[in-house]
Short mmCIF file of C-alpha atoms in Angstrom, two decimals:
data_model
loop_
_atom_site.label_atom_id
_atom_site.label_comp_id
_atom_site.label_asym_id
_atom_site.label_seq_id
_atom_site.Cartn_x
_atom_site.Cartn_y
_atom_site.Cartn_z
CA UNK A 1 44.60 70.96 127.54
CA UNK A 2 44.42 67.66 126.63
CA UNK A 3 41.65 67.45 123.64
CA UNK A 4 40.01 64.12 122.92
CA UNK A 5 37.73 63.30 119.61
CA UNK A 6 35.11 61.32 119.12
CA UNK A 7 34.10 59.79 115.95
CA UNK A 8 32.05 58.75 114.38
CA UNK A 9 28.73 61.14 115.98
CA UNK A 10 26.23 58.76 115.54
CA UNK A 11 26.55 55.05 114.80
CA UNK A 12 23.29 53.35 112.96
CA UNK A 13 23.65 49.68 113.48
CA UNK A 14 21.34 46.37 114.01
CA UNK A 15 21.44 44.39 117.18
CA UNK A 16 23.63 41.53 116.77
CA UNK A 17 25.78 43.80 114.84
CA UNK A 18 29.46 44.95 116.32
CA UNK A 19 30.33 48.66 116.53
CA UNK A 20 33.64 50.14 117.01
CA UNK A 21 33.95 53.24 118.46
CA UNK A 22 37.14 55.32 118.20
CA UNK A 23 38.60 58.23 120.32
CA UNK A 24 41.49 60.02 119.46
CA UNK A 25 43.24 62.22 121.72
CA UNK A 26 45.92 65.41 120.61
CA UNK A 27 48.48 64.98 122.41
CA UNK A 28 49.97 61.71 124.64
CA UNK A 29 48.81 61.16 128.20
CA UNK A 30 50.10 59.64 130.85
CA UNK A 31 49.71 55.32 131.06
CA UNK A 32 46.81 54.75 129.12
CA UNK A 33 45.05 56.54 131.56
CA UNK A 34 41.70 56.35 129.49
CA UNK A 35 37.89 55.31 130.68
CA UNK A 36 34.81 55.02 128.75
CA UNK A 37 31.62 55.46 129.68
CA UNK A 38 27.63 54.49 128.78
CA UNK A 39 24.98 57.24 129.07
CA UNK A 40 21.19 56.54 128.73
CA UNK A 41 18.74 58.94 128.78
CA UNK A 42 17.85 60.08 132.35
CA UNK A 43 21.07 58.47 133.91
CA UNK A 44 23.98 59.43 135.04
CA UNK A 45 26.74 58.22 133.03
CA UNK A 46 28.16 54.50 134.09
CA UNK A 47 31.53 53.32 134.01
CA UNK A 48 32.72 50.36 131.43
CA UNK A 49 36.56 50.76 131.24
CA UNK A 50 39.91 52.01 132.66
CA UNK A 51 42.96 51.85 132.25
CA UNK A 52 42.24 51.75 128.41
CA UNK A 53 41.15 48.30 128.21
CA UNK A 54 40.39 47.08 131.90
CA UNK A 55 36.79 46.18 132.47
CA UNK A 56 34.75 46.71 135.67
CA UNK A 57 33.25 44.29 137.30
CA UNK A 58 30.09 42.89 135.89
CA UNK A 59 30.19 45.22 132.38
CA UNK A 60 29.72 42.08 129.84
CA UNK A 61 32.60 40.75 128.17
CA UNK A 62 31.24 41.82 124.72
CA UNK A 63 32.98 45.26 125.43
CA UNK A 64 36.29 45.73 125.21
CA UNK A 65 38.97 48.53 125.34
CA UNK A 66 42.08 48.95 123.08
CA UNK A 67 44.43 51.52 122.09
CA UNK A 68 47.89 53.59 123.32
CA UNK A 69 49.08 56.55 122.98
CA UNK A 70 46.49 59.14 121.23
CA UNK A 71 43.94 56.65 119.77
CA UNK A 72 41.79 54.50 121.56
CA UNK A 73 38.64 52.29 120.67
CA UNK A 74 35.51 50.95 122.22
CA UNK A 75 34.50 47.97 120.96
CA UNK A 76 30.97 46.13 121.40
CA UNK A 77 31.16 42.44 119.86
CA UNK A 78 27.31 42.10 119.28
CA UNK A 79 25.15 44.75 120.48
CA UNK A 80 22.29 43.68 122.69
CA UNK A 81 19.12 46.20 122.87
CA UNK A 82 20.32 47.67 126.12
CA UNK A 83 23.56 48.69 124.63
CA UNK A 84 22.34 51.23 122.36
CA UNK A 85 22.88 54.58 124.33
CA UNK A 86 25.93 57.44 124.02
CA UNK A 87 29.36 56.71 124.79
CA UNK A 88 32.17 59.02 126.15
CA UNK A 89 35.92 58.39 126.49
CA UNK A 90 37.41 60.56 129.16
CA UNK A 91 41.35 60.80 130.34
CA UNK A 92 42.53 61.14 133.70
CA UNK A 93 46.39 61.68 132.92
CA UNK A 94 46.04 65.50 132.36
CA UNK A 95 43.57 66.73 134.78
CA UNK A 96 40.22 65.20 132.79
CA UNK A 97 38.45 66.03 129.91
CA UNK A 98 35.53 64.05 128.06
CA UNK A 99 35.13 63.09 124.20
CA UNK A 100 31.85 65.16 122.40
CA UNK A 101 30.04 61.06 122.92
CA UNK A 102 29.26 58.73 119.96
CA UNK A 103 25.42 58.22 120.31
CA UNK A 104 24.41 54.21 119.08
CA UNK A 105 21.55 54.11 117.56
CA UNK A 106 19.08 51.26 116.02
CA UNK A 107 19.25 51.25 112.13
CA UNK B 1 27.43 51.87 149.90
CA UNK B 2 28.92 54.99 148.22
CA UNK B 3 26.43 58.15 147.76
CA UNK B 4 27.27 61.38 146.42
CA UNK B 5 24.35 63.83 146.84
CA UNK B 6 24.39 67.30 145.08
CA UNK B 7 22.05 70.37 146.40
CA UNK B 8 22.44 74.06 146.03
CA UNK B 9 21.46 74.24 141.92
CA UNK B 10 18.78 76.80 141.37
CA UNK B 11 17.42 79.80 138.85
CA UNK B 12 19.96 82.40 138.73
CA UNK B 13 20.34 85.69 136.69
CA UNK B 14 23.59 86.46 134.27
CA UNK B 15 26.00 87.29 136.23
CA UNK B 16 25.22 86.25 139.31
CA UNK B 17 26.81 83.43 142.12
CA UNK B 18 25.75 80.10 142.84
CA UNK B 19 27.55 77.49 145.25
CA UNK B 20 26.42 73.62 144.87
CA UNK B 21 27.56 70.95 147.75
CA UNK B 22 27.64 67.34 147.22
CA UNK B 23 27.88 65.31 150.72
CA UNK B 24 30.03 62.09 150.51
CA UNK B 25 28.93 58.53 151.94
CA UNK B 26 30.18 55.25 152.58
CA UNK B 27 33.37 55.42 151.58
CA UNK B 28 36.85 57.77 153.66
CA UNK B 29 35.81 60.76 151.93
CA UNK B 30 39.16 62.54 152.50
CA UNK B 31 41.19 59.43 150.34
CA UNK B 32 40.10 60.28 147.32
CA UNK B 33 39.99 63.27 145.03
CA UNK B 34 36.58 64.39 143.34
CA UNK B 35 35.33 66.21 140.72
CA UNK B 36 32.31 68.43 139.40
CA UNK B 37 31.33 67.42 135.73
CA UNK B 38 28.17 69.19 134.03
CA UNK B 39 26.13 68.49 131.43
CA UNK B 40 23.97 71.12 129.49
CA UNK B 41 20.85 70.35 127.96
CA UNK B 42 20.54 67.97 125.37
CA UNK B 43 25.18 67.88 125.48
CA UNK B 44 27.87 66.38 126.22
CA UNK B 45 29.75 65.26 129.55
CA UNK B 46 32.10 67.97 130.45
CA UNK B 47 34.56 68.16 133.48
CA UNK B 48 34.55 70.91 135.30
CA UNK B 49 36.94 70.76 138.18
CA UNK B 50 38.74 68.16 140.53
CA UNK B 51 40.24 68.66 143.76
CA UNK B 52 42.87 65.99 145.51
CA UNK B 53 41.75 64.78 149.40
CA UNK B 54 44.12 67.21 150.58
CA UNK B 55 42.89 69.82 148.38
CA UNK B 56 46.64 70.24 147.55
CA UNK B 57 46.19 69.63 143.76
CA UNK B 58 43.33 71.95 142.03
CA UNK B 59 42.47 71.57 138.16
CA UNK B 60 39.86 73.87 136.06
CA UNK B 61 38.37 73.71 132.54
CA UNK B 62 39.30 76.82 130.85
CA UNK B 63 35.69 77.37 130.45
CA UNK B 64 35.29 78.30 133.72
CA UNK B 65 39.30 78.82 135.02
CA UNK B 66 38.85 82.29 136.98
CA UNK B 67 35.26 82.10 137.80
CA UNK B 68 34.34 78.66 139.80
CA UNK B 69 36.16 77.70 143.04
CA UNK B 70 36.11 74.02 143.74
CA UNK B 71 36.75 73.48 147.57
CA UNK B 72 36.08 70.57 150.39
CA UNK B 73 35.80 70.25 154.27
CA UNK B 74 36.69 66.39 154.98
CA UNK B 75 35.55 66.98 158.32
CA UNK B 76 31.84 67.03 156.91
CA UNK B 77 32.43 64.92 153.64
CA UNK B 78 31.57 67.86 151.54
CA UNK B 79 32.73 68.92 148.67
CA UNK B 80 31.83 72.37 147.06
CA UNK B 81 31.96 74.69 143.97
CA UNK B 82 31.33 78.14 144.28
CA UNK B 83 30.46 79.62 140.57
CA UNK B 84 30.91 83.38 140.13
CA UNK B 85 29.86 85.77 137.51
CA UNK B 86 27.69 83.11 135.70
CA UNK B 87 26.43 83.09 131.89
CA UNK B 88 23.48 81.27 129.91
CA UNK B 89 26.41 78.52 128.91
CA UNK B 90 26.92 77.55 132.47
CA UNK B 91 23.42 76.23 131.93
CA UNK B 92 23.98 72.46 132.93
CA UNK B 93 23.08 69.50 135.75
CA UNK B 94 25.82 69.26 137.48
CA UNK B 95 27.14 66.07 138.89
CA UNK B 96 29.77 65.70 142.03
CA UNK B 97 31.93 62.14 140.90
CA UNK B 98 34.33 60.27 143.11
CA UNK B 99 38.07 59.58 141.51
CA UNK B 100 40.00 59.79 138.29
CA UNK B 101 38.20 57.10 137.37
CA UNK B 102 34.75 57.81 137.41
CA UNK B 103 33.12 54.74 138.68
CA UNK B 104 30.28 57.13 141.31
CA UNK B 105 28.48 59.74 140.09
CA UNK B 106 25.63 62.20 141.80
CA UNK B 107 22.11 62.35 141.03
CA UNK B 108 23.21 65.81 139.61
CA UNK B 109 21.88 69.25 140.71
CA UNK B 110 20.46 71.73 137.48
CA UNK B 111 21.83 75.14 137.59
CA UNK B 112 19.94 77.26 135.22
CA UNK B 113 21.19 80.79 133.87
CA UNK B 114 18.35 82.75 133.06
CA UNK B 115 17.39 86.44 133.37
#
């Protein structure tokens, strides 16, 4: 079973500020095959990425996707109010499995 | 527009059965392969199942591998899970989501484990 960590738990930044979020999976998976997602509280969770670093359709361009391999990153240029919530990576090239989430919270 | 709607979640005693549906809309149901994720309390997102359109290809968590029977009937754009033998962990909403790529998700039914 494809494992994937999150880190770090709980990020503490300022709006305006960037955070980079960082996933890290234990073994290789097949093409990047790598999502994140936003939670807030009360919602289900929305999609942001694919494919590693594709974006869907009307997610702002202040995220972005990187990585290969085992480690991947979420990053948010300059966070906005309505971006602090939890994040979760999730890959879909070994059946699926979800990251613990990295909650962002206002410092 | 797509819809996934989940019913069937409910009180239920240790080690007893539960089966939640989620009915399909708006999109060839049968074309795509979907998936049961859960959430306890206060947790994390964690997959639970996924079945292909054909139901040809079946994948479990361990953590419930043996015990919970994903199934569908294209015919009525349903998809299933039938959870045996149930324990206080299985305590969780549980959402029905379309594709690999999770871009639909359910409203999410609560299953709660409870003597």
């Amino acid at each position: 079973e494809t494992v994937l960590t999150q880190s770090p738990g709980t990020l503490s930044l300022s709006p305006g500020e960037r955070a980079t979020l960082s996933c890290r999976a234990n073994q290789n998976f097949s093409s990047n095959s790598l999502a994140w997602y936003q939670q807030k509280p009360g919602q289900a969770p929305r999609l942001l990425i694919f494919g590693a670093s594709t974006r869907i359709p009307g997610i702002p361009d202040r995220f972005s996707g990187s990585g290969s391999g085992t480690d991947f990153t979420l990053t948010i240029s300059r966070l906005e109010p309505e971006d602090f919530a939890v994040y979760y990576c999730q890959q879909y090239g070994s059946a699926r499995t979800f990251g613990q989430g990295t909650k962002v919270e206002i410092k | 527009e797509v819809q996934l709607v989940e019913s069937g979640g409910g009180l239920v005693k240790p080690g007893g059965s539960l089966t939640l549906s989620c009915v399909a809309s708006g999109f060839t149901f049968s074309h795509y392969n979907m998936n049961w994720v859960r959430q306890a309390p206060g947790k994390g997102l964690e997959w639970v199942s996924c079945i292909s359109g054909s139901s040809a290809y079946i994948y479990y968590a361990d953590s419930v591998k043996g015990r919970f029977t994903i199934s569908r009937d294209n015919a009525k754009n349903s998809l299933y899970l039938q959870m045996n033998n149930l324990s206080a962990e299985d305590t969780a909403l549980y959402y029905c989501t379309r594709d690999s790529i999770m871009a639909y998700w359910g409203q999410g039914s609560l299953v709660t484990v409870s003597s």
